[in-house]
Amino acid sequence: MVTTVEPQPVEAARPQPEHTRILRLCAEPLAVAEIAARLDLPVSVVVIMLCDLLEAGRITVRPPHHVTRTTPDLDLLQKVRDGLGRL
Amino acid sequence: MAGSDITAPAPTERPAPDTVKILIAGGFGVGKTTMVGSVSEIAPLRTEEPLTMAGLGVDDLAGIEEKCATTVALDFGRITVSDDLVLYLFGTPGQQRFWFMWNDLSLGALGAVVLIDVRRPESSFAAIDFFERRGIPFVIAVNGFHGEHPYPVEDIRESLTLPEGVPVLLCDARDRTSSRDVLIALLDRLIATAAPAG
């Protein structure tokens, strides 16, 4: 999950057009794969640009929920199950 | 200084939602794109890379007459489960030569749906092997061509030589409710195996 940081840090360098598009897209949190699809760029390229932005402090990144096989999170599973049931 | 005391609306500090993912696997043309599309709340997204020359002649397209373009990258869908939880669906081909992608994708996945085309069940064997070997929980969803299911579940189960306990469901990947029910069956399986015995 990637979110744009507002306001942008004062010392920020002028971003590339792709960077700007990412920042615009990520006003609301967005998954990396979704960014790649919207920009029509391979995920690997987007990841590199996200690293630039992360380094510049322009975005925050939240990793996916940590799932382990040994100690499954029953509450989480139930929550997903209930959410699907409401569809 | 008129107006300067009007503070800009504080950026809504809504924390990014927690995210989980489920994989949709299976051979070419079994309906992965269709299934992701039918349950996703967004139009299914795709980061597409054209099939390389190496794939030509290797990918058996017999019997999938209506599918003229095929994907080697990601189909991607999203379901907002609640305010703070989002489920992502990832569909990619299950052939062994794409396993390098699956290795990354399967990290942190809750589980997987393996889609089967009854006309060509063998095209999904590699996906079954992948999840079985890595201990990733999965369910089998048999996608009926035009929604039709000529074979009983038990026959299909037998032909796939599945491990005990792996659910086999008949579905119509074009149908939202049917595809949702497949995901629910996967969650039920995850919950059943996660719950402390007794």
Short mmCIF file of C-alpha atoms in Angstrom, two decimals:
data_model
loop_
_atom_site.label_atom_id
_atom_site.label_comp_id
_atom_site.label_asym_id
_atom_site.label_seq_id
_atom_site.Cartn_x
_atom_site.Cartn_y
_atom_site.Cartn_z
CA MET A 1 0.00 0.00 0.00
CA VAL A 2 1.50 3.26 -1.14
CA THR A 3 0.33 6.70 -0.01
CA THR A 4 1.55 10.12 -1.10
CA VAL A 5 2.96 12.33 1.65
CA GLU A 6 1.41 15.81 1.80
CA PRO A 7 2.69 18.43 1.90
CA GLN A 8 5.80 17.55 -0.01
CA PRO A 9 9.14 18.09 1.73
CA VAL A 10 10.65 21.51 0.83
CA GLU A 11 13.95 20.13 -0.41
CA ALA A 12 12.26 17.80 -2.88
CA ALA A 13 13.89 17.62 -6.29
CA ARG A 14 11.74 18.08 -9.37
CA PRO A 15 10.17 14.72 -10.05
CA GLN A 16 9.97 12.88 -13.35
CA PRO A 17 6.57 12.83 -15.06
CA GLU A 18 6.08 9.21 -13.97
CA HIS A 19 6.87 10.17 -10.40
CA THR A 20 4.28 12.92 -10.59
CA ARG A 21 1.68 10.52 -11.89
CA ILE A 22 2.41 8.08 -9.09
CA LEU A 23 2.07 10.84 -6.50
CA ARG A 24 -1.25 11.90 -8.00
CA LEU A 25 -2.51 8.31 -8.05
CA CYS A 26 -1.47 7.65 -4.48
CA ALA A 27 -3.42 10.47 -2.86
CA GLU A 28 -5.51 7.51 -1.76
CA PRO A 29 -3.60 4.38 -0.72
CA LEU A 30 -2.95 2.09 -3.67
CA ALA A 31 -1.31 -1.30 -4.13
CA VAL A 32 1.90 -1.51 -6.15
CA ALA A 33 0.32 -3.81 -8.75
CA GLU A 34 -2.54 -1.36 -9.17
CA ILE A 35 -0.14 1.53 -9.75
CA ALA A 36 1.71 -0.52 -12.35
CA ALA A 37 -1.49 -1.39 -14.16
CA ARG A 38 -2.74 2.20 -14.16
CA LEU A 39 0.57 3.51 -15.48
CA ASP A 40 0.81 0.64 -17.93
CA LEU A 41 4.34 -0.09 -16.76
CA PRO A 42 5.91 -3.34 -15.57
CA VAL A 43 5.81 -3.85 -11.82
CA SER A 44 9.61 -4.02 -11.65
CA VAL A 45 9.91 -0.51 -13.15
CA VAL A 46 7.28 0.90 -10.83
CA VAL A 47 9.06 -0.59 -7.82
CA ILE A 48 12.23 1.30 -8.74
CA MET A 49 10.34 4.58 -9.04
CA LEU A 50 8.60 3.92 -5.75
CA CYS A 51 11.99 3.40 -4.13
CA ASP A 52 13.05 6.84 -5.43
CA LEU A 53 9.93 8.41 -3.99
CA LEU A 54 10.27 6.58 -0.70
CA GLU A 55 13.86 7.75 -0.37
CA ALA A 56 12.75 11.33 -1.09
CA GLY A 57 10.11 11.04 1.61
CA ARG A 58 7.29 11.58 -0.87
CA ILE A 59 5.39 8.41 -0.13
CA THR A 60 4.70 6.07 2.73
CA VAL A 61 4.53 2.35 2.23
CA ARG A 62 2.59 -0.13 4.27
CA PRO A 63 3.52 -3.76 3.72
CA PRO A 64 0.75 -6.36 3.26
CA HIS A 65 -0.63 -8.15 6.26
CA HIS A 66 1.88 -10.65 7.51
CA VAL A 67 0.47 -14.13 7.10
CA THR A 68 2.10 -17.13 8.67
CA ARG A 69 1.16 -20.74 8.09
CA THR A 70 2.02 -21.80 11.60
CA THR A 71 -0.11 -19.34 13.55
CA PRO A 72 -3.04 -18.34 11.34
CA ASP A 73 -4.90 -15.21 12.34
CA LEU A 74 -8.43 -16.50 12.86
CA ASP A 75 -9.87 -13.04 13.45
CA LEU A 76 -8.46 -11.83 10.15
CA LEU A 77 -9.78 -14.86 8.25
CA GLN A 78 -13.21 -14.44 9.81
CA LYS A 79 -13.20 -10.77 8.87
CA VAL A 80 -12.42 -11.55 5.24
CA ARG A 81 -15.05 -14.33 5.27
CA ASP A 82 -17.69 -11.95 6.64
CA GLY A 83 -16.76 -9.25 4.14
CA LEU A 84 -17.13 -11.67 1.22
CA GLY A 85 -20.47 -12.81 2.63
CA ARG A 86 -21.73 -9.23 2.39
CA LEU A 87 -20.90 -8.90 -1.30
CA MET B 1 -3.23 38.38 5.79
CA ALA B 2 -6.86 37.82 5.13
CA GLY B 3 -7.57 34.20 4.89
CA SER B 4 -4.25 33.11 6.23
CA ASP B 5 -5.84 31.91 9.40
CA ILE B 6 -7.90 29.49 7.44
CA THR B 7 -5.81 26.42 7.80
CA ALA B 8 -5.75 24.08 4.95
CA PRO B 9 -7.88 21.08 5.78
CA ALA B 10 -5.62 18.72 7.60
CA PRO B 11 -4.80 15.87 5.30
CA THR B 12 -7.21 13.17 6.33
CA GLU B 13 -4.94 10.93 8.32
CA ARG B 14 -6.87 7.89 7.34
CA PRO B 15 -4.36 5.12 7.78
CA ALA B 16 -3.76 2.90 4.76
CA PRO B 17 -5.98 -0.16 5.07
CA ASP B 18 -4.55 -3.52 5.94
CA THR B 19 -4.22 -5.72 2.86
CA VAL B 20 -4.45 -9.44 2.23
CA LYS B 21 -4.30 -11.37 -1.00
CA ILE B 22 -5.63 -14.49 -2.64
CA LEU B 23 -4.15 -16.01 -5.77
CA ILE B 24 -6.18 -17.24 -8.71
CA ALA B 25 -4.19 -19.85 -10.61
CA GLY B 26 -4.67 -22.23 -13.48
CA GLY B 27 -3.59 -22.89 -17.03
CA PHE B 28 -4.07 -20.57 -19.98
CA GLY B 29 -7.64 -19.84 -20.90
CA VAL B 30 -9.32 -21.40 -17.86
CA GLY B 31 -11.05 -18.18 -16.83
CA LYS B 32 -8.70 -16.48 -14.36
CA THR B 33 -9.22 -13.07 -15.91
CA THR B 34 -12.95 -13.64 -15.95
CA MET B 35 -13.09 -14.67 -12.30
CA VAL B 36 -10.97 -11.76 -11.10
CA GLY B 37 -13.18 -9.45 -13.14
CA SER B 38 -16.47 -10.81 -11.90
CA VAL B 39 -15.78 -10.33 -8.17
CA SER B 40 -13.51 -7.29 -8.28
CA GLU B 41 -15.01 -3.92 -7.37
CA ILE B 42 -12.68 -2.25 -9.85
CA ALA B 43 -12.41 -3.10 -13.49
CA PRO B 44 -9.79 -5.83 -13.52
CA LEU B 45 -6.38 -4.38 -14.14
CA ARG B 46 -3.65 -6.10 -16.00
CA THR B 47 0.03 -5.48 -16.28
CA GLU B 48 0.49 -7.30 -19.50
CA GLU B 49 3.53 -8.62 -21.20
CA PRO B 50 3.10 -10.23 -24.58
CA LEU B 51 3.75 -13.91 -24.88
CA THR B 52 7.40 -14.34 -25.87
CA MET B 53 8.51 -16.39 -28.84
CA ALA B 54 9.63 -19.02 -26.39
CA GLY B 55 6.01 -19.57 -25.49
CA LEU B 56 4.85 -20.18 -29.03
CA GLY B 57 4.28 -23.80 -29.79
CA VAL B 58 4.62 -24.63 -26.13
CA ASP B 59 1.30 -23.27 -24.99
CA ASP B 60 -1.41 -25.57 -26.12
CA LEU B 61 -4.29 -23.38 -27.18
CA ALA B 62 -6.43 -26.21 -28.55
CA GLY B 63 -9.98 -25.97 -27.30
CA ILE B 64 -9.90 -22.32 -26.32
CA GLU B 65 -11.05 -21.00 -29.63
CA GLU B 66 -12.48 -17.75 -28.35
CA LYS B 67 -9.36 -16.60 -26.59
CA CYS B 68 -7.02 -14.93 -29.02
CA ALA B 69 -4.81 -12.94 -26.65
CA THR B 70 -3.18 -14.43 -23.59
CA THR B 71 -1.50 -12.89 -20.60
CA VAL B 72 1.73 -13.78 -18.93
CA ALA B 73 1.59 -11.10 -16.28
CA LEU B 74 -0.89 -10.16 -13.61
CA ASP B 75 -4.62 -9.89 -13.54
CA PHE B 76 -5.44 -7.83 -10.59
CA GLY B 77 -8.65 -7.14 -8.70
CA ARG B 78 -9.70 -5.57 -5.43
CA ILE B 79 -12.44 -6.22 -2.90
CA THR B 80 -12.90 -3.82 0.01
CA VAL B 81 -13.72 -6.18 2.84
CA SER B 82 -14.23 -3.43 5.42
CA ASP B 83 -13.08 0.14 6.16
CA ASP B 84 -9.67 -1.06 7.18
CA LEU B 85 -9.19 -4.24 5.22
CA VAL B 86 -8.77 -4.77 1.48
CA LEU B 87 -8.51 -8.09 -0.32
CA TYR B 88 -6.48 -8.25 -3.53
CA LEU B 89 -6.85 -10.93 -6.13
CA PHE B 90 -3.93 -11.88 -8.33
CA GLY B 91 -4.28 -14.08 -11.34
CA THR B 92 -1.31 -15.32 -13.33
CA PRO B 93 -0.63 -18.39 -15.43
CA GLY B 94 0.20 -21.51 -13.50
CA GLN B 95 2.72 -23.07 -15.87
CA GLN B 96 5.94 -24.16 -14.33
CA ARG B 97 8.00 -21.64 -16.26
CA PHE B 98 6.10 -18.83 -14.53
CA TRP B 99 6.77 -20.17 -11.07
CA PHE B 100 9.36 -17.46 -10.51
CA MET B 101 6.42 -15.05 -10.44
CA TRP B 102 4.39 -17.27 -8.17
CA ASN B 103 7.20 -17.48 -5.66
CA ASP B 104 6.96 -13.73 -5.10
CA LEU B 105 3.21 -13.56 -5.33
CA SER B 106 2.52 -16.37 -2.93
CA LEU B 107 4.46 -14.70 -0.14
CA GLY B 108 1.89 -13.62 2.39
CA ALA B 109 -1.07 -14.92 0.39
CA LEU B 110 -3.93 -16.29 2.46
CA GLY B 111 -4.44 -19.07 -0.03
CA ALA B 112 -5.27 -19.85 -3.61
CA VAL B 113 -8.01 -20.84 -5.99
CA VAL B 114 -6.94 -23.25 -8.74
CA LEU B 115 -9.27 -22.90 -11.69
CA ILE B 116 -9.84 -25.99 -13.82
CA ASP B 117 -11.22 -26.29 -17.32
CA VAL B 118 -12.85 -29.75 -17.44
CA ARG B 119 -11.92 -30.00 -21.09
CA ARG B 120 -8.25 -29.59 -20.25
CA PRO B 121 -7.72 -30.31 -16.55
CA GLU B 122 -4.05 -31.13 -17.13
CA SER B 123 -3.36 -27.45 -17.87
CA SER B 124 -3.87 -26.73 -14.19
CA PHE B 125 -1.78 -29.57 -12.77
CA ALA B 126 1.30 -27.38 -12.44
CA ALA B 127 -0.62 -24.88 -10.31
CA ILE B 128 -1.88 -27.68 -8.03
CA ASP B 129 1.68 -28.99 -7.64
CA PHE B 130 2.98 -25.52 -6.87
CA PHE B 131 0.62 -24.90 -3.94
CA GLU B 132 0.79 -28.45 -2.68
CA ARG B 133 4.59 -28.42 -2.48
CA ARG B 134 4.66 -25.12 -0.65
CA GLY B 135 1.89 -25.96 1.76
CA ILE B 136 -0.28 -23.11 0.54
CA PRO B 137 -3.95 -23.89 1.17
CA PHE B 138 -6.10 -24.00 -1.95
CA VAL B 139 -9.47 -25.00 -3.33
CA ILE B 140 -10.28 -26.33 -6.79
CA ALA B 141 -12.88 -24.43 -8.78
CA VAL B 142 -14.11 -26.15 -11.91
CA ASN B 143 -15.13 -23.48 -14.38
CA GLY B 144 -17.96 -24.73 -16.55
CA PHE B 145 -17.64 -23.87 -20.22
CA HIS B 146 -20.70 -21.71 -20.87
CA GLY B 147 -21.58 -22.45 -17.25
CA GLU B 148 -22.21 -26.13 -17.95
CA HIS B 149 -20.90 -28.95 -15.79
CA PRO B 150 -21.03 -32.29 -17.57
CA TYR B 151 -18.98 -34.20 -14.97
CA PRO B 152 -19.80 -34.89 -11.32
CA VAL B 153 -17.46 -33.41 -8.69
CA GLU B 154 -16.33 -36.85 -7.53
CA ASP B 155 -15.14 -37.83 -11.01
CA ILE B 156 -13.17 -34.63 -11.28
CA ARG B 157 -11.67 -35.07 -7.83
CA GLU B 158 -10.56 -38.56 -8.74
CA SER B 159 -8.99 -37.48 -12.02
CA LEU B 160 -6.98 -34.79 -10.24
CA THR B 161 -5.69 -37.13 -7.52
CA LEU B 162 -6.05 -34.42 -4.93
CA PRO B 163 -4.88 -34.62 -1.35
CA GLU B 164 -7.60 -35.42 1.15
CA GLY B 165 -9.67 -32.47 2.22
CA VAL B 166 -9.09 -30.17 -0.72
CA PRO B 167 -12.55 -28.84 -1.65
CA VAL B 168 -13.69 -29.15 -5.27
CA LEU B 169 -16.37 -26.71 -6.38
CA LEU B 170 -18.27 -26.23 -9.59
CA CYS B 171 -18.45 -22.62 -10.62
CA ASP B 172 -19.18 -20.18 -13.39
CA ALA B 173 -16.32 -17.69 -13.39
CA ARG B 174 -18.49 -15.20 -15.28
CA ASP B 175 -20.91 -15.03 -12.39
CA ARG B 176 -20.15 -12.75 -9.47
CA THR B 177 -22.00 -14.78 -6.85
CA SER B 178 -20.51 -18.03 -8.07
CA SER B 179 -16.98 -16.62 -7.98
CA ARG B 180 -17.59 -15.07 -4.58
CA ASP B 181 -18.77 -18.45 -3.27
CA VAL B 182 -15.49 -19.99 -4.40
CA LEU B 183 -13.58 -17.40 -2.36
CA ILE B 184 -15.86 -18.04 0.62
CA ALA B 185 -15.19 -21.78 0.32
CA LEU B 186 -11.47 -21.04 0.45
CA LEU B 187 -11.92 -18.90 3.56
CA ASP B 188 -14.05 -21.60 5.19
CA ARG B 189 -11.28 -24.09 4.50
CA LEU B 190 -8.66 -21.73 5.94
CA ILE B 191 -10.77 -21.15 9.03
CA ALA B 192 -11.48 -24.85 9.49
CA THR B 193 -7.79 -25.75 9.33
CA ALA B 194 -6.75 -22.79 11.49
CA ALA B 195 -9.24 -23.45 14.27
CA PRO B 196 -7.75 -25.43 17.12
CA ALA B 197 -8.78 -29.04 16.82
CA GLY B 198 -11.73 -30.05 18.97
#
